[in-house]
PDB file of C-alpha atoms in Angstrom:
ATOM      1  CA  MET G   1      37.637  66.483 219.852  1.00  0.00           C
ATOM      2  CA  SER G   2      41.466  66.365 219.565  1.00  0.00           C
ATOM      3  CA  ASN G   3      43.504  69.512 219.075  1.00  0.00           C
ATOM      4  CA  LYS G   4      44.517  68.334 215.584  1.00  0.00           C
ATOM      5  CA  VAL G   5      40.909  67.881 214.481  1.00  0.00           C
ATOM      6  CA  LYS G   6      39.899  71.180 216.077  1.00  0.00           C
ATOM      7  CA  THR G   7      42.725  73.019 214.367  1.00  0.00           C
ATOM      8  CA  LYS G   8      41.771  71.650 210.957  1.00  0.00           C
ATOM      9  CA  PHE G   9      38.206  72.785 211.610  1.00  0.00           C
ATOM     10  CA  VAL G  10      39.316  76.275 212.538  1.00  0.00           C
ATOM     11  CA  TYR G  11      41.653  76.616 209.559  1.00  0.00           C
ATOM     12  CA  ASN G  12      39.180  75.304 207.021  1.00  0.00           C
ATOM     13  CA  SER G  13      36.298  77.361 208.383  1.00  0.00           C
ATOM     14  CA  TRP G  14      38.159  80.625 208.798  1.00  0.00           C
ATOM     15  CA  SER G  15      39.907  80.439 205.411  1.00  0.00           C
ATOM     16  CA  ALA G  16      36.688  79.833 203.498  1.00  0.00           C
ATOM     17  CA  ASP G  17      35.507  82.654 201.244  1.00  0.00           C
ATOM     18  CA  ASN G  18      33.138  85.147 202.868  1.00  0.00           C
ATOM     19  CA  CYS G  19      33.401  83.435 206.254  1.00  0.00           C
ATOM     20  CA  PRO G  20      30.984  85.261 208.632  1.00  0.00           C
ATOM     21  CA  TYR G  21      33.084  84.478 211.741  1.00  0.00           C
ATOM     22  CA  LYS G  22      36.222  86.127 213.022  1.00  0.00           C
ATOM     23  CA  LEU G  23      39.284  84.070 213.864  1.00  0.00           C
ATOM     24  CA  ASN G  24      39.170  84.921 217.571  1.00  0.00           C
ATOM     25  CA  THR G  25      35.566  83.720 217.748  1.00  0.00           C
ATOM     26  CA  LEU G  26      36.412  80.414 216.095  1.00  0.00           C
ATOM     27  CA  LEU G  27      39.391  79.867 218.369  1.00  0.00           C
ATOM     28  CA  LYS G  28      37.307  80.575 221.437  1.00  0.00           C
ATOM     29  CA  VAL G  29      34.530  78.190 220.360  1.00  0.00           C
ATOM     30  CA  ASN G  30      37.068  75.409 219.729  1.00  0.00           C
ATOM     31  CA  ASN G  31      39.074  76.206 222.868  1.00  0.00           C
ATOM     32  CA  LEU G  32      42.294  76.694 220.922  1.00  0.00           C
ATOM     33  CA  LYS G  33      45.241  79.021 221.363  1.00  0.00           C
ATOM     34  CA  LYS G  34      46.178  81.368 218.546  1.00  0.00           C
ATOM     35  CA  SER G  35      49.720  79.963 218.521  1.00  0.00           C
ATOM     36  CA  THR G  36      48.343  76.445 217.954  1.00  0.00           C
ATOM     37  CA  TYR G  37      46.332  77.674 214.999  1.00  0.00           C
ATOM     38  CA  TYR G  38      49.296  79.395 213.357  1.00  0.00           C
ATOM     39  CA  ASP G  39      51.562  76.387 213.927  1.00  0.00           C
ATOM     40  CA  GLU G  40      49.042  74.178 212.130  1.00  0.00           C
ATOM     41  CA  LEU G  41      48.572  76.753 209.381  1.00  0.00           C
ATOM     42  CA  LYS G  42      52.334  76.878 208.798  1.00  0.00           C
ATOM     43  CA  ARG G  43      52.516  73.062 208.691  1.00  0.00           C
ATOM     44  CA  ILE G  44      49.755  72.869 206.100  1.00  0.00           C
ATOM     45  CA  ARG G  45      51.305  75.571 203.907  1.00  0.00           C
ATOM     46  CA  THR G  46      54.773  73.982 203.979  1.00  0.00           C
ATOM     47  CA  TYR G  47      53.587  70.376 203.619  1.00  0.00           C
ATOM     48  CA  LYS G  48      55.053  68.524 200.638  1.00  0.00           C
ATOM     49  CA  ASP G  49      53.669  65.215 199.445  1.00  0.00           C
ATOM     50  CA  LYS G  50      56.623  62.820 199.113  1.00  0.00           C
ATOM     51  CA  TYR G  51      54.636  60.798 196.581  1.00  0.00           C
ATOM     52  CA  THR G  52      54.017  63.712 194.183  1.00  0.00           C
ATOM     53  CA  LYS G  53      56.355  62.483 191.429  1.00  0.00           C
ATOM     54  CA  VAL G  54      55.303  58.852 191.565  1.00  0.00           C
ATOM     55  CA  LYS G  55      51.630  59.881 191.562  1.00  0.00           C
ATOM     56  CA  GLU G  56      52.202  61.824 188.354  1.00  0.00           C
ATOM     57  CA  GLN G  57      53.797  58.752 186.768  1.00  0.00           C
ATOM     58  CA  ILE G  58      50.975  56.497 187.978  1.00  0.00           C
ATOM     59  CA  LYS G  59      48.399  58.789 186.358  1.00  0.00           C
ATOM     60  CA  LEU G  60      50.320  58.821 183.080  1.00  0.00           C
ATOM     61  CA  ILE G  61      50.902  55.049 182.997  1.00  0.00           C
ATOM     62  CA  PHE G  62      47.281  54.335 183.900  1.00  0.00           C
ATOM     63  CA  LYS G  63      46.063  56.568 181.062  1.00  0.00           C
ATOM     64  CA  GLN G  64      48.475  54.998 178.570  1.00  0.00           C
ATOM     65  CA  SER G  65      47.308  51.531 179.624  1.00  0.00           C
ATOM     66  CA  LYS G  66      43.757  52.489 178.640  1.00  0.00           C
ATOM     67  CA  MET G  67      42.880  52.260 182.349  1.00  0.00           C
ATOM     68  CA  THR G  68      43.632  48.518 182.469  1.00  0.00           C
ATOM     69  CA  TYR G  69      46.724  48.259 184.708  1.00  0.00           C
ATOM     70  CA  GLY G  70      46.339  47.063 188.276  1.00  0.00           C
ATOM     71  CA  HIS G  71      48.953  47.607 190.970  1.00  0.00           C
ATOM     72  CA  ARG G  72      51.144  44.640 189.926  1.00  0.00           C
ATOM     73  CA  ARG G  73      51.700  45.768 186.361  1.00  0.00           C
ATOM     74  CA  MET G  74      51.902  49.345 187.605  1.00  0.00           C
ATOM     75  CA  LYS G  75      54.795  48.340 189.888  1.00  0.00           C
ATOM     76  CA  CYS G  76      56.546  46.672 186.954  1.00  0.00           C
ATOM     77  CA  MET G  77      56.314  49.868 184.910  1.00  0.00           C
ATOM     78  CA  LEU G  78      57.431  52.066 187.822  1.00  0.00           C
ATOM     79  CA  ASP G  79      60.427  49.805 188.472  1.00  0.00           C
ATOM     80  CA  LYS G  80      61.539  50.387 184.880  1.00  0.00           C
ATOM     81  CA  LEU G  81      61.379  54.145 185.484  1.00  0.00           C
ATOM     82  CA  GLY G  82      63.417  53.913 188.685  1.00  0.00           C
ATOM     83  CA  PHE G  83      60.606  54.246 191.241  1.00  0.00           C
ATOM     84  CA  SER G  84      61.199  51.606 193.903  1.00  0.00           C
ATOM     85  CA  TYR G  85      57.996  51.173 195.899  1.00  0.00           C
ATOM     86  CA  CYS G  86      56.458  48.018 197.334  1.00  0.00           C
ATOM     87  CA  LEU G  87      53.202  46.596 195.991  1.00  0.00           C
ATOM     88  CA  GLU G  88      51.261  47.685 199.088  1.00  0.00           C
ATOM     89  CA  THR G  89      52.303  51.332 198.642  1.00  0.00           C
ATOM     90  CA  ILE G  90      51.360  51.368 194.962  1.00  0.00           C
ATOM     91  CA  LEU G  91      48.025  49.724 195.731  1.00  0.00           C
ATOM     92  CA  LYS G  92      47.360  52.309 198.458  1.00  0.00           C
ATOM     93  CA  LEU G  93      48.233  55.224 196.153  1.00  0.00           C
ATOM     94  CA  MET G  94      46.087  53.904 193.292  1.00  0.00           C
ATOM     95  CA  LYS G  95      43.122  53.432 195.624  1.00  0.00           C
ATOM     96  CA  LYS G  96      43.573  56.937 197.024  1.00  0.00           C
ATOM     97  CA  MET G  97      43.725  58.334 193.484  1.00  0.00           C
ATOM     98  CA  LYS G  98      40.723  56.170 192.510  1.00  0.00           C
ATOM     99  CA  LEU G  99      42.671  54.572 189.662  1.00  0.00           C
ATOM    100  CA  GLN G 100      41.259  51.068 189.583  1.00  0.00           C
ATOM    101  CA  PRO G 101      40.631  49.001 186.442  1.00  0.00           C
ATOM    102  CA  THR G 102      36.915  48.838 185.652  1.00  0.00           C
ATOM    103  CA  MET G 103      37.064  46.326 182.823  1.00  0.00           C
ATOM    104  CA  PHE G 104      35.146  43.400 184.276  1.00  0.00           C
ATOM    105  CA  ASN G 105      32.027  43.775 182.181  1.00  0.00           C
ATOM    106  CA  ASN G 106      30.303  40.708 180.768  1.00  0.00           C
ATOM    107  CA  ARG G 107      28.169  42.443 178.187  1.00  0.00           C
ATOM    108  CA  PHE G 108      29.195  39.937 175.518  1.00  0.00           C
ATOM    109  CA  LYS G 109      28.052  36.775 177.260  1.00  0.00           C
ATOM    110  CA  LYS G 110      27.244  34.446 174.373  1.00  0.00           C
ATOM    111  CA  LYS G 111      30.212  32.434 173.144  1.00  0.00           C
ATOM    112  CA  TYR G 112      30.480  31.632 169.468  1.00  0.00           C
ATOM    113  CA  SER G 113      30.831  27.963 168.607  1.00  0.00           C
ATOM    114  CA  SER G 114      31.963  26.890 165.142  1.00  0.00           C
ATOM    115  CA  TYR G 115      31.640  23.177 165.879  1.00  0.00           C
ATOM    116  CA  ARG G 116      29.485  21.388 163.269  1.00  0.00           C
ATOM    117  CA  GLY G 117      30.570  17.833 163.900  1.00  0.00           C
ATOM    118  CA  LYS G 118      33.083  15.939 161.798  1.00  0.00           C
ATOM    119  CA  ILE G 119      32.905  17.383 158.289  1.00  0.00           C
ATOM    120  CA  GLY G 120      36.566  16.976 157.390  1.00  0.00           C
ATOM    121  CA  LYS G 121      39.818  15.862 158.992  1.00  0.00           C
ATOM    122  CA  ILE G 122      40.254  16.061 162.782  1.00  0.00           C
ATOM    123  CA  SER G 123      43.911  16.540 163.693  1.00  0.00           C
ATOM    124  CA  PRO G 124      45.303  15.065 166.935  1.00  0.00           C
ATOM    125  CA  ASN G 125      45.789  17.204 170.028  1.00  0.00           C
ATOM    126  CA  ILE G 126      49.557  17.648 170.111  1.00  0.00           C
ATOM    127  CA  ARG G 127      49.635  20.261 172.876  1.00  0.00           C
ATOM    128  CA  HIS G 128      47.548  18.679 175.702  1.00  0.00           C
ATOM    129  CA  GLN G 129      47.357  22.076 177.517  1.00  0.00           C
ATOM    130  CA  ASN G 130      51.145  22.296 177.659  1.00  0.00           C
ATOM    131  CA  PHE G 131      51.405  26.093 177.402  1.00  0.00           C
ATOM    132  CA  LYS G 132      55.122  26.413 178.082  1.00  0.00           C
ATOM    133  CA  ALA G 133      56.422  27.776 174.792  1.00  0.00           C
ATOM    134  CA  ASP G 134      58.928  30.560 175.477  1.00  0.00           C
ATOM    135  CA  LYS G 135      60.253  31.158 171.958  1.00  0.00           C
ATOM    136  CA  PRO G 136      58.573  32.966 169.059  1.00  0.00           C
ATOM    137  CA  TYR G 137      56.963  31.194 166.105  1.00  0.00           C
ATOM    138  CA  LYS G 138      56.958  27.829 167.859  1.00  0.00           C
ATOM    139  CA  ILE G 139      53.322  27.358 168.974  1.00  0.00           C
ATOM    140  CA  LEU G 140      50.424  29.359 167.519  1.00  0.00           C
ATOM    141  CA  HIS G 141      46.756  29.392 168.559  1.00  0.00           C
ATOM    142  CA  THR G 142      43.800  30.477 166.468  1.00  0.00           C
ATOM    143  CA  ASP G 143      40.051  30.875 166.925  1.00  0.00           C
ATOM    144  CA  ILE G 144      37.029  33.024 166.048  1.00  0.00           C
ATOM    145  CA  THR G 145      34.923  35.053 168.454  1.00  0.00           C
ATOM    146  CA  GLN G 146      31.501  36.616 167.920  1.00  0.00           C
ATOM    147  CA  LEU G 147      30.071  39.961 169.082  1.00  0.00           C
ATOM    148  CA  LYS G 148      26.552  41.334 168.895  1.00  0.00           C
ATOM    149  CA  LEU G 149      26.668  44.862 167.461  1.00  0.00           C
ATOM    150  CA  LYS G 150      24.272  47.740 168.075  1.00  0.00           C
ATOM    151  CA  ASN G 151      22.485  47.326 164.730  1.00  0.00           C
ATOM    152  CA  HIS G 152      21.554  43.728 165.675  1.00  0.00           C
ATOM    153  CA  ILE G 153      24.064  42.084 163.352  1.00  0.00           C
ATOM    154  CA  ASN G 154      26.954  39.909 164.433  1.00  0.00           C
ATOM    155  CA  GLY G 155      30.612  40.742 164.088  1.00  0.00           C
ATOM    156  CA  TYR G 156      33.306  38.065 163.918  1.00  0.00           C
ATOM    157  CA  ILE G 157      36.991  38.349 164.800  1.00  0.00           C
ATOM    158  CA  SER G 158      39.532  35.757 163.683  1.00  0.00           C
ATOM    159  CA  ALA G 159      42.981  35.921 165.262  1.00  0.00           C
ATOM    160  CA  VAL G 160      46.275  34.055 165.666  1.00  0.00           C
ATOM    161  CA  ILE G 161      48.407  34.439 168.794  1.00  0.00           C
ATOM    162  CA  ASP G 162      51.988  33.334 169.396  1.00  0.00           C
ATOM    163  CA  GLU G 163      51.956  31.294 172.600  1.00  0.00           C
ATOM    164  CA  GLY G 164      55.580  32.091 173.443  1.00  0.00           C
ATOM    165  CA  THR G 165      55.505  35.879 173.038  1.00  0.00           C
ATOM    166  CA  LYS G 166      51.753  36.622 173.422  1.00  0.00           C
ATOM    167  CA  GLU G 167      51.997  38.605 170.173  1.00  0.00           C
ATOM    168  CA  ILE G 168      48.947  38.736 167.925  1.00  0.00           C
ATOM    169  CA  LEU G 169      50.351  37.802 164.524  1.00  0.00           C
ATOM    170  CA  SER G 170      47.124  38.093 162.568  1.00  0.00           C
ATOM    171  CA  ILE G 171      43.665  39.523 163.200  1.00  0.00           C
ATOM    172  CA  GLN G 172      40.749  39.976 160.786  1.00  0.00           C
ATOM    173  CA  VAL G 173      37.163  41.210 161.202  1.00  0.00           C
ATOM    174  CA  SER G 174      34.080  40.268 159.200  1.00  0.00           C
ATOM    175  CA  ASN G 175      30.293  40.132 159.310  1.00  0.00           C
ATOM    176  CA  SER G 176      30.440  36.402 158.537  1.00  0.00           C
ATOM    177  CA  PRO G 177      32.568  33.523 159.886  1.00  0.00           C
ATOM    178  CA  ASN G 178      33.152  32.261 156.369  1.00  0.00           C
ATOM    179  CA  GLN G 179      36.043  30.783 154.427  1.00  0.00           C
ATOM    180  CA  ARG G 180      37.172  34.222 153.251  1.00  0.00           C
ATOM    181  CA  LEU G 181      37.687  35.360 156.867  1.00  0.00           C
ATOM    182  CA  ILE G 182      39.959  32.368 157.541  1.00  0.00           C
ATOM    183  CA  TYR G 183      41.826  32.864 154.272  1.00  0.00           C
ATOM    184  CA  ARG G 184      42.533  36.528 155.110  1.00  0.00           C
ATOM    185  CA  THR G 185      43.767  35.464 158.567  1.00  0.00           C
ATOM    186  CA  LEU G 186      46.220  32.981 157.050  1.00  0.00           C
ATOM    187  CA  LYS G 187      47.360  35.454 154.399  1.00  0.00           C
ATOM    188  CA  GLU G 188      48.301  38.019 157.040  1.00  0.00           C
ATOM    189  CA  LEU G 189      49.946  35.324 159.156  1.00  0.00           C
ATOM    190  CA  LYS G 190      52.056  34.177 156.212  1.00  0.00           C
ATOM    191  CA  SER G 191      53.635  37.632 155.952  1.00  0.00           C
ATOM    192  CA  LYS G 192      54.578  37.612 159.658  1.00  0.00           C
ATOM    193  CA  ILE G 193      56.413  34.285 160.031  1.00  0.00           C
ATOM    194  CA  PRO G 194      60.093  34.510 159.039  1.00  0.00           C
ATOM    195  CA  THR G 195      61.630  31.912 156.744  1.00  0.00           C
ATOM    196  CA  GLY G 196      62.965  28.839 158.505  1.00  0.00           C
ATOM    197  CA  PHE G 197      60.352  28.521 161.250  1.00  0.00           C
ATOM    198  CA  LYS G 198      57.960  25.564 161.322  1.00  0.00           C
ATOM    199  CA  PRO G 199      55.355  26.273 164.022  1.00  0.00           C
ATOM    200  CA  ILE G 200      52.427  24.234 165.303  1.00  0.00           C
ATOM    201  CA  MET G 201      48.980  25.773 164.792  1.00  0.00           C
ATOM    202  CA  HIS G 202      46.478  24.772 167.474  1.00  0.00           C
ATOM    203  CA  SER G 203      42.727  25.359 167.095  1.00  0.00           C
ATOM    204  CA  ASP G 204      39.425  23.904 168.191  1.00  0.00           C
ATOM    205  CA  GLN G 205      37.480  21.475 165.997  1.00  0.00           C
ATOM    206  CA  GLY G 206      35.576  24.258 164.234  1.00  0.00           C
ATOM    207  CA  TRP G 207      34.369  23.443 160.744  1.00  0.00           C
ATOM    208  CA  HIS G 208      36.717  26.027 159.207  1.00  0.00           C
ATOM    209  CA  TYR G 209      39.785  24.185 160.455  1.00  0.00           C
ATOM    210  CA  GLN G 210      38.676  20.779 159.122  1.00  0.00           C
ATOM    211  CA  LEU G 211      38.324  21.811 155.478  1.00  0.00           C
ATOM    212  CA  PRO G 212      40.863  20.642 152.845  1.00  0.00           C
ATOM    213  CA  TYR G 213      41.815  24.169 151.722  1.00  0.00           C
ATOM    214  CA  TYR G 214      42.798  25.122 155.287  1.00  0.00           C
ATOM    215  CA  ILE G 215      44.830  21.963 155.874  1.00  0.00           C
ATOM    216  CA  SER G 216      46.580  22.389 152.515  1.00  0.00           C
ATOM    217  CA  GLU G 217      47.392  26.033 153.205  1.00  0.00           C
ATOM    218  CA  LEU G 218      48.976  25.153 156.559  1.00  0.00           C
ATOM    219  CA  LYS G 219      51.169  22.557 154.835  1.00  0.00           C
ATOM    220  CA  ARG G 220      52.297  25.117 152.246  1.00  0.00           C
ATOM    221  CA  MET G 221      53.258  27.396 155.122  1.00  0.00           C
ATOM    222  CA  ASN G 222      55.220  24.607 156.886  1.00  0.00           C
ATOM    223  CA  ILE G 223      52.784  24.660 159.809  1.00  0.00           C
ATOM    224  CA  LYS G 224      51.792  21.485 161.632  1.00  0.00           C
ATOM    225  CA  GLN G 225      48.151  21.265 162.722  1.00  0.00           C
ATOM    226  CA  SER G 226      46.829  20.449 166.203  1.00  0.00           C
ATOM    227  CA  MET G 227      43.251  20.465 167.512  1.00  0.00           C
ATOM    228  CA  SER G 228      41.587  20.676 170.911  1.00  0.00           C
ATOM    229  CA  ARG G 229      39.414  17.931 172.262  1.00  0.00           C
ATOM    230  CA  LYS G 230      35.731  18.278 171.449  1.00  0.00           C
ATOM    231  CA  GLY G 231      34.049  20.960 173.569  1.00  0.00           C
ATOM    232  CA  ASN G 232      37.137  21.748 175.675  1.00  0.00           C
ATOM    233  CA  CYS G 233      37.987  25.470 175.403  1.00  0.00           C
ATOM    234  CA  LEU G 234      40.795  25.114 177.982  1.00  0.00           C
ATOM    235  CA  ASP G 235      42.871  23.326 175.338  1.00  0.00           C
ATOM    236  CA  ASN G 236      43.021  26.621 173.433  1.00  0.00           C
ATOM    237  CA  SER G 237      43.399  28.980 176.415  1.00  0.00           C
ATOM    238  CA  PRO G 238      45.950  31.482 174.996  1.00  0.00           C
ATOM    239  CA  ILE G 239      43.634  32.745 172.247  1.00  0.00           C
ATOM    240  CA  GLU G 240      40.570  32.521 174.508  1.00  0.00           C
ATOM    241  CA  ILE G 241      42.338  34.753 177.052  1.00  0.00           C
ATOM    242  CA  PHE G 242      43.190  37.290 174.351  1.00  0.00           C
ATOM    243  CA  PHE G 243      39.594  37.501 173.144  1.00  0.00           C
ATOM    244  CA  SER G 244      38.465  38.003 176.744  1.00  0.00           C
ATOM    245  CA  LEU G 245      40.967  40.853 177.211  1.00  0.00           C
ATOM    246  CA  LEU G 246      40.000  42.440 173.903  1.00  0.00           C
ATOM    247  CA  LYS G 247      36.364  42.606 174.973  1.00  0.00           C
ATOM    248  CA  ARG G 248      36.811  43.491 178.661  1.00  0.00           C
ATOM    249  CA  GLU G 249      39.620  45.994 178.274  1.00  0.00           C
ATOM    250  CA  TYR G 250      38.414  47.790 175.165  1.00  0.00           C
ATOM    251  CA  LEU G 251      35.388  46.762 173.122  1.00  0.00           C
ATOM    252  CA  ASN G 252      33.035  46.794 176.115  1.00  0.00           C
ATOM    253  CA  ASN G 253      33.653  50.534 176.457  1.00  0.00           C
ATOM    254  CA  PHE G 254      31.893  51.323 173.164  1.00  0.00           C
ATOM    255  CA  GLU G 255      28.513  51.025 171.519  1.00  0.00           C
ATOM    256  CA  ILE G 256      29.746  49.392 168.329  1.00  0.00           C
ATOM    257  CA  ARG G 257      27.452  50.359 165.460  1.00  0.00           C
ATOM    258  CA  ASN G 258      28.826  48.412 162.504  1.00  0.00           C
ATOM    259  CA  ILE G 259      31.643  46.252 161.127  1.00  0.00           C
ATOM    260  CA  LYS G 260      33.642  49.303 160.091  1.00  0.00           C
ATOM    261  CA  MET G 261      33.695  50.587 163.663  1.00  0.00           C
ATOM    262  CA  LEU G 262      34.475  47.115 165.028  1.00  0.00           C
ATOM    263  CA  THR G 263      37.410  46.820 162.620  1.00  0.00           C
ATOM    264  CA  LYS G 264      38.772  50.219 163.634  1.00  0.00           C
ATOM    265  CA  LEU G 265      38.544  49.474 167.366  1.00  0.00           C
ATOM    266  CA  THR G 266      40.057  46.013 166.948  1.00  0.00           C
ATOM    267  CA  LYS G 267      43.053  47.406 165.054  1.00  0.00           C
ATOM    268  CA  GLU G 268      43.517  50.088 167.726  1.00  0.00           C
ATOM    269  CA  TYR G 269      43.593  47.486 170.471  1.00  0.00           C
ATOM    270  CA  LEU G 270      45.952  45.295 168.441  1.00  0.00           C
ATOM    271  CA  GLN G 271      48.440  48.177 168.266  1.00  0.00           C
ATOM    272  CA  PHE G 272      48.152  48.711 172.025  1.00  0.00           C
ATOM    273  CA  PHE G 273      48.303  45.001 172.876  1.00  0.00           C
ATOM    274  CA  ASN G 274      51.400  44.206 170.822  1.00  0.00           C
ATOM    275  CA  ASN G 275      53.388  47.400 171.368  1.00  0.00           C
ATOM    276  CA  GLN G 276      52.356  48.932 174.704  1.00  0.00           C
ATOM    277  CA  ARG G 277      50.611  46.447 176.978  1.00  0.00           C
ATOM    278  CA  ILE G 278      53.109  44.688 179.247  1.00  0.00           C
ATOM    279  CA  SER G 279      52.533  41.186 180.580  1.00  0.00           C
ATOM    280  CA  LEU G 280      54.024  39.745 183.751  1.00  0.00           C
ATOM    281  CA  LYS G 281      54.074  36.350 182.017  1.00  0.00           C
ATOM    282  CA  ILE G 282      56.763  37.606 179.634  1.00  0.00           C
ATOM    283  CA  LYS G 283      59.004  39.354 182.179  1.00  0.00           C
ATOM    284  CA  GLY G 284      57.097  42.618 182.218  1.00  0.00           C
ATOM    285  CA  MET G 285      57.693  43.248 178.504  1.00  0.00           C
ATOM    286  CA  THR G 286      55.322  43.938 175.648  1.00  0.00           C
ATOM    287  CA  PRO G 287      54.854  41.092 173.129  1.00  0.00           C
ATOM    288  CA  ILE G 288      57.017  42.885 170.545  1.00  0.00           C
ATOM    289  CA  GLU G 289      59.765  43.563 173.085  1.00  0.00           C
ATOM    290  CA  TYR G 290      59.753  39.952 174.233  1.00  0.00           C
ATOM    291  CA  ARG G 291      59.758  38.643 170.657  1.00  0.00           C
ATOM    292  CA  ASN G 292      62.776  40.787 169.740  1.00  0.00           C
ATOM    293  CA  HIS G 293      64.521  39.815 172.981  1.00  0.00           C
ATOM    294  CA  SER G 294      63.858  36.107 172.371  1.00  0.00           C
ATOM    295  CA  LEU G 295      64.931  36.205 168.729  1.00  0.00           C
ATOM    296  CA  LYS G 296      68.158  37.951 169.663  1.00  0.00           C
ATOM    297  CA  ASN G 297      68.984  35.194 172.157  1.00  0.00           C
ATOM    298  CA  TYR G 298      67.751  32.513 169.762  1.00  0.00           C
ATOM    299  CA  LEU G 299      69.948  33.702 166.893  1.00  0.00           C
ATOM    300  CA  THR G 300      73.018  34.049 169.125  1.00  0.00           C
TER     301      THR G 300
END
């Protein structure tokens, strides 16, 4: 046993409450000098962790991120606060503090499919998986996802995401994937798009998006329609990724009892996603920050 290990043993044993052994006895058993013990004791008492401040920030950021940030996004946030540490150091500290994202839960395995064949107009695929939009209100993606709730009913979430900024522009919850759900989604979207923009709306070939009322409403909103190829979810990846994050980062943490609770949780995550959650794909900004930054440059 090395002197360092022995010394730690002596210090920890002797300093324990109600220790039945005297210091001299412990030193003799471990073949240590009293001076060695006191040197080690002094070192322990005067030791200062050089990572104390950054650890405090890591704890705070991790909590604010709803325990979803890994070491890469953590580094981005720390850089903004003036803490310059390499990725390896941040990873090491987070592992030591046991702050690791635990969001990879596949409780909601079944994917909702709204495809019912050709019941209306199929629009051409304008995008062809070209997800390179970097300006707001240029390319939008929409879809519906399904969740099985605790009371054995289904919940449905309809959302629209801005490909360029990753901002969720509209999100609605219902117990049915009906026309009213889509209408509410478009109504909220209409209030979010500033005058003068003429975006493209990309969706799958779900029956909702083929109906005349939907196509007419998009035209009134100066939105051009685009559709994925049949059965190819990769064509609509931006909204698919959001739904995956919504479930893995937040909804999977709860036993959702009813539509009211699902609506509340979805709105909570929307607030976090748009205003607090940074993305490395948009320069380490939140969607709102990136949208404002892009609009400022766009208008100038």
